[in-house]
Coordinates of C-alpha atoms in Angstrom, one line a residue:
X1 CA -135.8 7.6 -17.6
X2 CA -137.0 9.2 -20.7
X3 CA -140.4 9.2 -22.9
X4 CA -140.0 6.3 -24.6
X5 CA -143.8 5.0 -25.7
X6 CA -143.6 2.8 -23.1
X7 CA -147.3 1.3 -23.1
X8 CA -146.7 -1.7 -25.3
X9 CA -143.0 -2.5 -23.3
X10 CA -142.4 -3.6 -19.7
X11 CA -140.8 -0.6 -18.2
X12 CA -139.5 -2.3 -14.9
X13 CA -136.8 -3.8 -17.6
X14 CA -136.0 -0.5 -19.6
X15 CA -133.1 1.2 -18.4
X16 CA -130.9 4.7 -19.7
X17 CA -127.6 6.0 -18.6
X18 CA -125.2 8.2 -20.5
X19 CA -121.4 7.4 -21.6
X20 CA -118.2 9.5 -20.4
X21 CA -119.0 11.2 -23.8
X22 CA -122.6 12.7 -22.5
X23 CA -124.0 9.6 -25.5
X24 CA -127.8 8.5 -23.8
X25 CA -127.5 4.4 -24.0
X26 CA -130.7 2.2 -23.6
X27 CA -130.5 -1.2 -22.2
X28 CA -133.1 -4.3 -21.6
X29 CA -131.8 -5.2 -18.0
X30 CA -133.4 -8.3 -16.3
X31 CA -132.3 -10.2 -13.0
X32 CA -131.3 -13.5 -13.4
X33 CA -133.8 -16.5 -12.0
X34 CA -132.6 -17.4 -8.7
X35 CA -129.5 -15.3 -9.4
X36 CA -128.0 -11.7 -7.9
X37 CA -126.6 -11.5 -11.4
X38 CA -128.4 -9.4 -14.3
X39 CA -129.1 -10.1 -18.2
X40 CA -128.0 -7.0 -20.0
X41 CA -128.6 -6.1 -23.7
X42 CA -127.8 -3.1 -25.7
X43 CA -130.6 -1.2 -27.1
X44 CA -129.9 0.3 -30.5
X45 CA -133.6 0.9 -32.2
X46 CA -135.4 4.2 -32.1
X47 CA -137.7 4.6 -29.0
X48 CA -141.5 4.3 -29.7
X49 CA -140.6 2.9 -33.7
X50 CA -142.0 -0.7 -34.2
X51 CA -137.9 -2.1 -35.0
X52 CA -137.4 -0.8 -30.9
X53 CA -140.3 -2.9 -29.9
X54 CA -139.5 -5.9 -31.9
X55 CA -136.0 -5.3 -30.4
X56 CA -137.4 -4.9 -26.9
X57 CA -139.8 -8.3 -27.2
X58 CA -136.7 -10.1 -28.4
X59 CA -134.4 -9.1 -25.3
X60 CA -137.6 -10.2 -23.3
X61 CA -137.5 -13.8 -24.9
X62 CA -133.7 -14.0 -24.7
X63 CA -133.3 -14.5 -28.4
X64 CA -131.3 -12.3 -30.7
X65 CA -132.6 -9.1 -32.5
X66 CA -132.5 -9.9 -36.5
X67 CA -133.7 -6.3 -38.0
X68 CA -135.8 -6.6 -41.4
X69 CA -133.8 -7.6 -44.0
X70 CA -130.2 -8.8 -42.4
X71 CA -128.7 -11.9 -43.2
X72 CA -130.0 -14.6 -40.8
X73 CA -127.4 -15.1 -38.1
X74 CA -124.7 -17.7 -38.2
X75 CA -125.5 -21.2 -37.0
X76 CA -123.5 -21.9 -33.9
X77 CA -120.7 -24.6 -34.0
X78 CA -122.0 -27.7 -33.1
X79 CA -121.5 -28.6 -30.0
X80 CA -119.0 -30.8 -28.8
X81 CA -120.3 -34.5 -27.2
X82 CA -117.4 -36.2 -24.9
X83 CA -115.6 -38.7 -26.3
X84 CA -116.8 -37.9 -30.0
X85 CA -114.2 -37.6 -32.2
X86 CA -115.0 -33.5 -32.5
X87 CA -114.4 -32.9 -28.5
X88 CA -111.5 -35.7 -28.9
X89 CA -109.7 -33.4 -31.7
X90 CA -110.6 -30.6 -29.7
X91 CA -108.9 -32.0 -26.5
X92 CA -106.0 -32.9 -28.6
X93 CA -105.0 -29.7 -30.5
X94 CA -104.9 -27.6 -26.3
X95 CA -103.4 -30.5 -25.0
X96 CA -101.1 -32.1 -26.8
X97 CA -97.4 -31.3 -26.7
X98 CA -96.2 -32.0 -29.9
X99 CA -99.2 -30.3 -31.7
X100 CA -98.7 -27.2 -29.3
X101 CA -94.5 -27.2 -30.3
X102 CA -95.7 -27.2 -34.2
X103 CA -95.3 -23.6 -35.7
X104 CA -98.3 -21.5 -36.3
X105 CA -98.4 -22.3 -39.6
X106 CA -98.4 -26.4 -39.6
X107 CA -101.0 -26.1 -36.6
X108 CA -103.3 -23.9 -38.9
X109 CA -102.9 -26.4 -41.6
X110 CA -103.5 -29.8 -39.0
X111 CA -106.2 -27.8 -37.4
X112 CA -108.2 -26.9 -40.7
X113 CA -107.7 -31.0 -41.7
X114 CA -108.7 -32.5 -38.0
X115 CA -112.1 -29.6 -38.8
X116 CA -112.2 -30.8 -42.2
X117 CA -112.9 -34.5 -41.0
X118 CA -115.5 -33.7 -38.6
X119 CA -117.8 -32.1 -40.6
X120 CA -117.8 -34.9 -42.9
X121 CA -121.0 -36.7 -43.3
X122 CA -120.7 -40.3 -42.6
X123 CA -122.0 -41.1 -45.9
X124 CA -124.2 -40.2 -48.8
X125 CA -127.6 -41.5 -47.0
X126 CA -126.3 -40.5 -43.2
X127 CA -125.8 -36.7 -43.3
X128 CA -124.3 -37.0 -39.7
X129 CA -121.3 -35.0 -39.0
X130 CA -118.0 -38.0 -38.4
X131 CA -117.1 -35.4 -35.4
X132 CA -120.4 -36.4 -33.7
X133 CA -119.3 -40.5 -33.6
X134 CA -117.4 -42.2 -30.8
X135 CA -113.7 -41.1 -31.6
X136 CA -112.4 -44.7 -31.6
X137 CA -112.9 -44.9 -35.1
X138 CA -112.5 -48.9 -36.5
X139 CA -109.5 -48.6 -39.2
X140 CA -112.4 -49.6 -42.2
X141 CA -113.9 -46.8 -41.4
X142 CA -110.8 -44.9 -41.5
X143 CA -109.6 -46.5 -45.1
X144 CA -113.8 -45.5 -46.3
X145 CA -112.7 -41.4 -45.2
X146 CA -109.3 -41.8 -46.8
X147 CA -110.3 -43.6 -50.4
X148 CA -113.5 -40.6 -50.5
X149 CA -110.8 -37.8 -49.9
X150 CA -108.7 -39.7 -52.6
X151 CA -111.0 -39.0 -55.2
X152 CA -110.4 -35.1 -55.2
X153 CA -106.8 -35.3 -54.3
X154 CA -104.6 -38.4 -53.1
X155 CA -102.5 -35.9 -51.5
X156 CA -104.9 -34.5 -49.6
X157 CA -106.1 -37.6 -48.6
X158 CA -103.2 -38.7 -47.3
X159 CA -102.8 -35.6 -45.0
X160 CA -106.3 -36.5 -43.6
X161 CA -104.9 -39.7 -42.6
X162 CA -101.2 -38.5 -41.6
X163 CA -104.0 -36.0 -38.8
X164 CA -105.5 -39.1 -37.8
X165 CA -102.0 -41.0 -37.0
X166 CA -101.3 -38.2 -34.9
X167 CA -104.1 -37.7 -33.2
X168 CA -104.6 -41.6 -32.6
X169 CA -101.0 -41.9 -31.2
X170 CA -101.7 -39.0 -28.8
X171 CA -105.1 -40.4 -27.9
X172 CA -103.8 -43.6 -27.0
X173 CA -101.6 -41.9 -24.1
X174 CA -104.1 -40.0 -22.6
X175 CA -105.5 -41.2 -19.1
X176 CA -108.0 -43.0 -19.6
X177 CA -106.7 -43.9 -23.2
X178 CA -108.9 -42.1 -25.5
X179 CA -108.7 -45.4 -27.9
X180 CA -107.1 -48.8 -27.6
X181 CA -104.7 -48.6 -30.4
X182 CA -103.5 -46.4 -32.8
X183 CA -105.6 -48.2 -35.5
X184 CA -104.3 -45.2 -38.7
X185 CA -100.9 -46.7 -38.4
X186 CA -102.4 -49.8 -40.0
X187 CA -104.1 -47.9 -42.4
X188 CA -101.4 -47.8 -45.9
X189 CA -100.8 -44.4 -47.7
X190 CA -102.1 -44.1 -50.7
X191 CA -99.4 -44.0 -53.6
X192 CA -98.9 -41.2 -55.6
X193 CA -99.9 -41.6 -59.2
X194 CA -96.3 -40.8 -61.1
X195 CA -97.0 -37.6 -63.6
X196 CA -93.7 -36.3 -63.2
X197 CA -94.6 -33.4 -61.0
X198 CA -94.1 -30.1 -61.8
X199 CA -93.2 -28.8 -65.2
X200 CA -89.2 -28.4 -65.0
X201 CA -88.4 -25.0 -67.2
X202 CA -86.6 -25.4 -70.0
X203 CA -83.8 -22.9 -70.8
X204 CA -86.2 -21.3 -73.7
X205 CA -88.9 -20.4 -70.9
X206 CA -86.7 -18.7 -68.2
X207 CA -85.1 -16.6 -71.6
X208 CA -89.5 -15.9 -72.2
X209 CA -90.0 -15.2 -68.9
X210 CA -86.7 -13.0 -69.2
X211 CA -88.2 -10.9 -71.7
X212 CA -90.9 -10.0 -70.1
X213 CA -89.3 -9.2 -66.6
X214 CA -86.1 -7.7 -67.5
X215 CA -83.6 -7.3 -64.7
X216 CA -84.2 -4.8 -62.0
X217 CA -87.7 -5.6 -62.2
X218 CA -88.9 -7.7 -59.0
X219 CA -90.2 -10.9 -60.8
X220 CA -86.7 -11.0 -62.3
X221 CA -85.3 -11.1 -58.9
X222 CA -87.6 -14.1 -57.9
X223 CA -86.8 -15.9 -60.8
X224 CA -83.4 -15.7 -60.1
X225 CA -83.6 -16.7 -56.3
X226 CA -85.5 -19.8 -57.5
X227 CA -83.3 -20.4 -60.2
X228 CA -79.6 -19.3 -58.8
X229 CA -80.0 -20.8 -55.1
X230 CA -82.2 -24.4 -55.5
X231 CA -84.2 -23.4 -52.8
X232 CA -88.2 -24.2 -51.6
X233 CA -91.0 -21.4 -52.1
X234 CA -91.1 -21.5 -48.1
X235 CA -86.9 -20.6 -48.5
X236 CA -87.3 -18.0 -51.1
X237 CA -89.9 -16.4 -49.6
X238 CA -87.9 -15.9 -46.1
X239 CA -84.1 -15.2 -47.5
X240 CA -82.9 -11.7 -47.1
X241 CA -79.8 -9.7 -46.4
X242 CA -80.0 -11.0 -42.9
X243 CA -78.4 -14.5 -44.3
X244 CA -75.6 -13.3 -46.4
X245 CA -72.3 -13.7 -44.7
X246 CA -69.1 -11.8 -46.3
X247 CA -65.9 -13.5 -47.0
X248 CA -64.3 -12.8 -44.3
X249 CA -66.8 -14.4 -42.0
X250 CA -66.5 -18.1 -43.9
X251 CA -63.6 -20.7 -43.7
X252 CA -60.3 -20.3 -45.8
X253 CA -61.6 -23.3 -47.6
X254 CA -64.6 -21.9 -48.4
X255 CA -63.2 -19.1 -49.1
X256 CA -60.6 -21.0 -51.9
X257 CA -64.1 -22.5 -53.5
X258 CA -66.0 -19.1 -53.5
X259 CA -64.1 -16.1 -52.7
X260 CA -67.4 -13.7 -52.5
X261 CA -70.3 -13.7 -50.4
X262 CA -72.6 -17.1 -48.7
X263 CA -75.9 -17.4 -47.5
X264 CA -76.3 -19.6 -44.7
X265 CA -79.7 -20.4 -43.2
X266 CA -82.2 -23.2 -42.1
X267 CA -84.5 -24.8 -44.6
X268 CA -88.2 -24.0 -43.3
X269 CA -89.0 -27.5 -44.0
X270 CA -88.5 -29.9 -41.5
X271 CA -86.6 -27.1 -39.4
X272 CA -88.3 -28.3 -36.1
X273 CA -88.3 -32.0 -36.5
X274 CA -85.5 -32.9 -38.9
X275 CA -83.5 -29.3 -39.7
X276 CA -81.1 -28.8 -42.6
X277 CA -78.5 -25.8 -42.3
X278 CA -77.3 -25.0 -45.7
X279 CA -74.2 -22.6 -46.6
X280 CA -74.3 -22.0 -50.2
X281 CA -72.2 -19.6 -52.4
X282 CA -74.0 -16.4 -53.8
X283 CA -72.5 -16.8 -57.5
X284 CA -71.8 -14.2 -59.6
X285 CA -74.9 -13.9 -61.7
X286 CA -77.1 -13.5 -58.7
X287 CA -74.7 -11.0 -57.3
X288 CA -75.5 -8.9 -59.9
X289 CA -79.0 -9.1 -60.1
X290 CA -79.6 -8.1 -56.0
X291 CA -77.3 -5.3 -57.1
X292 CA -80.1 -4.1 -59.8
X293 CA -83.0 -5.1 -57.9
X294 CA -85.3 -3.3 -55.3
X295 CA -84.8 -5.4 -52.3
X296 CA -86.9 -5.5 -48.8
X297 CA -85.5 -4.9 -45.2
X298 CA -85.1 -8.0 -43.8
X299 CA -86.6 -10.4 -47.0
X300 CA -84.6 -10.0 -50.7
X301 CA -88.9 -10.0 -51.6
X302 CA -91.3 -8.6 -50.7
X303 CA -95.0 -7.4 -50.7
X304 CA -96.6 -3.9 -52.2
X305 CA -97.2 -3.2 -48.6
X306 CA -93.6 -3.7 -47.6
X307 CA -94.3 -7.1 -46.2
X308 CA -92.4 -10.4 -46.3
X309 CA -94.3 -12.8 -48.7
X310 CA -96.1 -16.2 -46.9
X311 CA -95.0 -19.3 -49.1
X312 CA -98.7 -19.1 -50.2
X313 CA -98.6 -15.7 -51.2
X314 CA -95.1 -15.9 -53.1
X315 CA -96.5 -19.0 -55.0
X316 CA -99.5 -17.3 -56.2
X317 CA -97.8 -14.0 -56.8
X318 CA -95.0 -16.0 -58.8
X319 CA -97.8 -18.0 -60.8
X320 CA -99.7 -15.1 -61.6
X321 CA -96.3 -13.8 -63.4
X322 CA -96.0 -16.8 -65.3
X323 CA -99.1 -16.9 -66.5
X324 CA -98.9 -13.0 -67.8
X325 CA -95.4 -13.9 -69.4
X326 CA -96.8 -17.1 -71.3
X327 CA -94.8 -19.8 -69.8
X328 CA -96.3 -23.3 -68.1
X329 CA -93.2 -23.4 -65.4
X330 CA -94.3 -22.3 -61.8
X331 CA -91.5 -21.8 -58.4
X332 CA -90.6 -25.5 -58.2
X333 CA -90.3 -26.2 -61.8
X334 CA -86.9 -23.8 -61.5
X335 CA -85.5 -25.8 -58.4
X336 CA -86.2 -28.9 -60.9
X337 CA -84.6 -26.8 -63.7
X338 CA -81.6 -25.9 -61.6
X339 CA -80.9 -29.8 -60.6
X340 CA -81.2 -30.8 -63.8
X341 CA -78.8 -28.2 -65.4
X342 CA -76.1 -29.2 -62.7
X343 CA -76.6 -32.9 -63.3
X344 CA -76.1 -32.4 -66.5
X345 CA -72.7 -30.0 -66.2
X346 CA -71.7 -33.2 -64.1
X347 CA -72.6 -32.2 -60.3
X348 CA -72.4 -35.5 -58.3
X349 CA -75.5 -36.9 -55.9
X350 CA -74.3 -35.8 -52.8
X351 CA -73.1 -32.4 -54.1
X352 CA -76.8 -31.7 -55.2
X353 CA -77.8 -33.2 -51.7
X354 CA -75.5 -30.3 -50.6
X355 CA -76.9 -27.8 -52.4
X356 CA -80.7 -28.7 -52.4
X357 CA -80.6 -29.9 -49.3
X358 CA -82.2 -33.4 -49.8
X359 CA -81.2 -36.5 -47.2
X360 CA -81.5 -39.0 -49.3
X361 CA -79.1 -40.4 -52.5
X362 CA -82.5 -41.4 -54.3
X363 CA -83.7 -37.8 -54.0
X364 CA -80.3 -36.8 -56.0
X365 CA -80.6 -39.7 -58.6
X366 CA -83.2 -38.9 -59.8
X367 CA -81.7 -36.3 -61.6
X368 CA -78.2 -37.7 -62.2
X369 CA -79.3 -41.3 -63.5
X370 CA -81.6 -39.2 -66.3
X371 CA -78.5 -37.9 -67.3
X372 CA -76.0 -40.9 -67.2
X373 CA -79.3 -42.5 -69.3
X374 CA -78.7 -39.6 -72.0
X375 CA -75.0 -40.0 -72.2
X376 CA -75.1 -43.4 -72.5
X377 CA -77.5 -43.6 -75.2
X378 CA -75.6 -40.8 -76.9
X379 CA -72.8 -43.1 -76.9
X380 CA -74.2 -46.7 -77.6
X381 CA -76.8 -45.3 -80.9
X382 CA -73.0 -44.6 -82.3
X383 CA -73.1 -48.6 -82.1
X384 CA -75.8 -49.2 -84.1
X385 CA -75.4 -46.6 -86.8
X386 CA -71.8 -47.1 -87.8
X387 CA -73.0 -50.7 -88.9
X388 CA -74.6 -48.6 -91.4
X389 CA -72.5 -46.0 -92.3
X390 CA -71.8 -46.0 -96.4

């Protein structure tokens, strides 16, 4: 043991040794009460300075070291009581089945909600975290959480409570049940107030945005895959050579439709619990542009690091391009555009069902009855004028 100053510390606790690298190490090393275990801590102040002592009196007390001047420490997670709805949620996400069989990224997502809703205070004058109460929570309480979220986004708050279903039904087959009954399932979603969505591009934009990324450019190539294959952020952002199939390696029927090359793939969405294979044609005008584009290993884009794009990622890239070339539309506003322009050219319900991959006729109807609207007015204002023709 070195020369350490060591009147003002207890030197039956100071200990030295040296790494494999010949590096001195200095350590506050204490047995345990009633224990043939020892309490170790890593010395890293200056022998005989006042930070070593303070850091020497602190290993002594069992608290932290905080030198002068560093950010206080973080505030641990509060801690979990049983059967509050925070140790509940915990139980539920390592335990449960179905929420261990969700992919990483819809567990992130139900994770960061189930988190959300604990740390909510119970209200304005009772700043107690929600995750603190009893986990049986009454469904009034449950409609209180859900109409609060509502005022940011209705969405959102409809996620919160879509969590809380979940977790309710799980709880409910636990042994002992966790709660009675699945009280959320009586709790309505909130309907969506109708604004029409997303901005669907008009023909004028994707010829602005056009300008701006010529092809052979990478946003180009985005816009296209949006545009050319009716396909989700989370499917743009995953296509890639891997899902082309040549002509030779489709049916003859196909083949008489399309003779050049398919992609077939799963839509992300839903691919677990519900999955939708798709097989669509690789047209002509995309053709052309992955022929003039740079184009990733194993995604069509990708990032300046050489990595595939998350559907976040993608979306905020995209936007970002949008914004710089002056137009309001963002990614889904081109699978909107690309429905639209194929009702209108006559495509059937189910044929967009086919290629957007909906399940539903009133998905596709949407679309097609805005256009039987326009064709029919077209025709019937013919009516009324040629009363007045001179």
């Amino acid at each position: 043991m070195g020369s350490v100053g060591m009147a003002t510390i207890d030197s039956r606790y100071y200990y030295e040794d040296h790494d494999r690298h010949g590096n001195l190490r200095r350590y506050f090393r204490r047995r345990i009460q009633g224990s043939d275990k020892y309490r170790k801590v890593r010395l890293r102040q200056e022998p005989g300075t006042e930070a070593f002592h303070a850091e020497f009196a602190a290993a002594m007390a069992g608290v932290p070291y905080l030198p002068p001047g560093a950010p206080p420490p973080r505030p641990e997670p509060p801690r979990a009581v049983i059967n509050s709805l925070r140790w509940a949620t915990e139980k539920y996400m390592r335990e449960s089945i179905e929420f261990r069989g969700y992919d990483e990224e819809t567990r992130k997502t139900r994770r960061r909600i189930l988190n959300a809703i604990c740390n909510e205070p119970v209200s304005d004058s009772d700043r107690r975290e929600i995750g603190g109460l009893p986990c049986d929570i009454p469904d009034d309480k449950i409609r209180v959480l859900v109409n609060r979220k509502a005022l940011v986004s209705i969405d959102s708050a409809n996620a919160w409570l879509k969590a809380l279903r979940k977790f309710s039904a799980w709880a409910v087959t636990t042994k002992p049940p966790l709660v009675d009954r699945n009280v959320a399932e009586d709790v309505p979603l909130l309907q969506r107030i109708e604004t029409g969505g997303h901005h669907t591009w008009t023909i004028e934009e994707i010829e602005t945005f056009m300008l701006r990324y010529p092809r052979g450019t990478k946003p180009h190539l985005a816009l296209m895959l949006f545009l050319l294959t009716g396909q989700r952020l989370s499917d743009v952002a995953r296509l890639g050579k891997q899902f082309i199939r040549r002509p030779e390696h489709v049916a003859p029927a196909l083949r008489a439709i399309h003779p050049g090359r398919w992609l077939a793939f799963r839509q992300h969405k839903n691919r677990r619990r519900n999955p939708v294979d798709l097989v669509i044609p690789i047209l002509p005008a995309l053709e052309d542009v992955l022929a003039a584009s740079p184009l990733g290993d194993l995604t069509f884009l990708q990032t300046e690091f050489g990595k595939a794009y998350t559907t976040k990622g993608l979306g905020n890239w995209f936007g970002h391009k949008c914004e710089t070339a002056g137009v309001p539309g963002r990614a889904h506003g081109l699978r909107k555009a690309g429905a639209t322009i194929a009702a209108e050219n006559g495509a059937t319900p189910h044929q967009l069902m086919a290629i957007f991959g909906w399940r539903t006729l009133e998905q596709a109807e949407t679309y097609t009855k805005k256009v039987r609207q326009q064709m029919m007015a077209g025709n019937a204002m013919a009516l009324i004028g040629g009363r007045f023709n001179g």
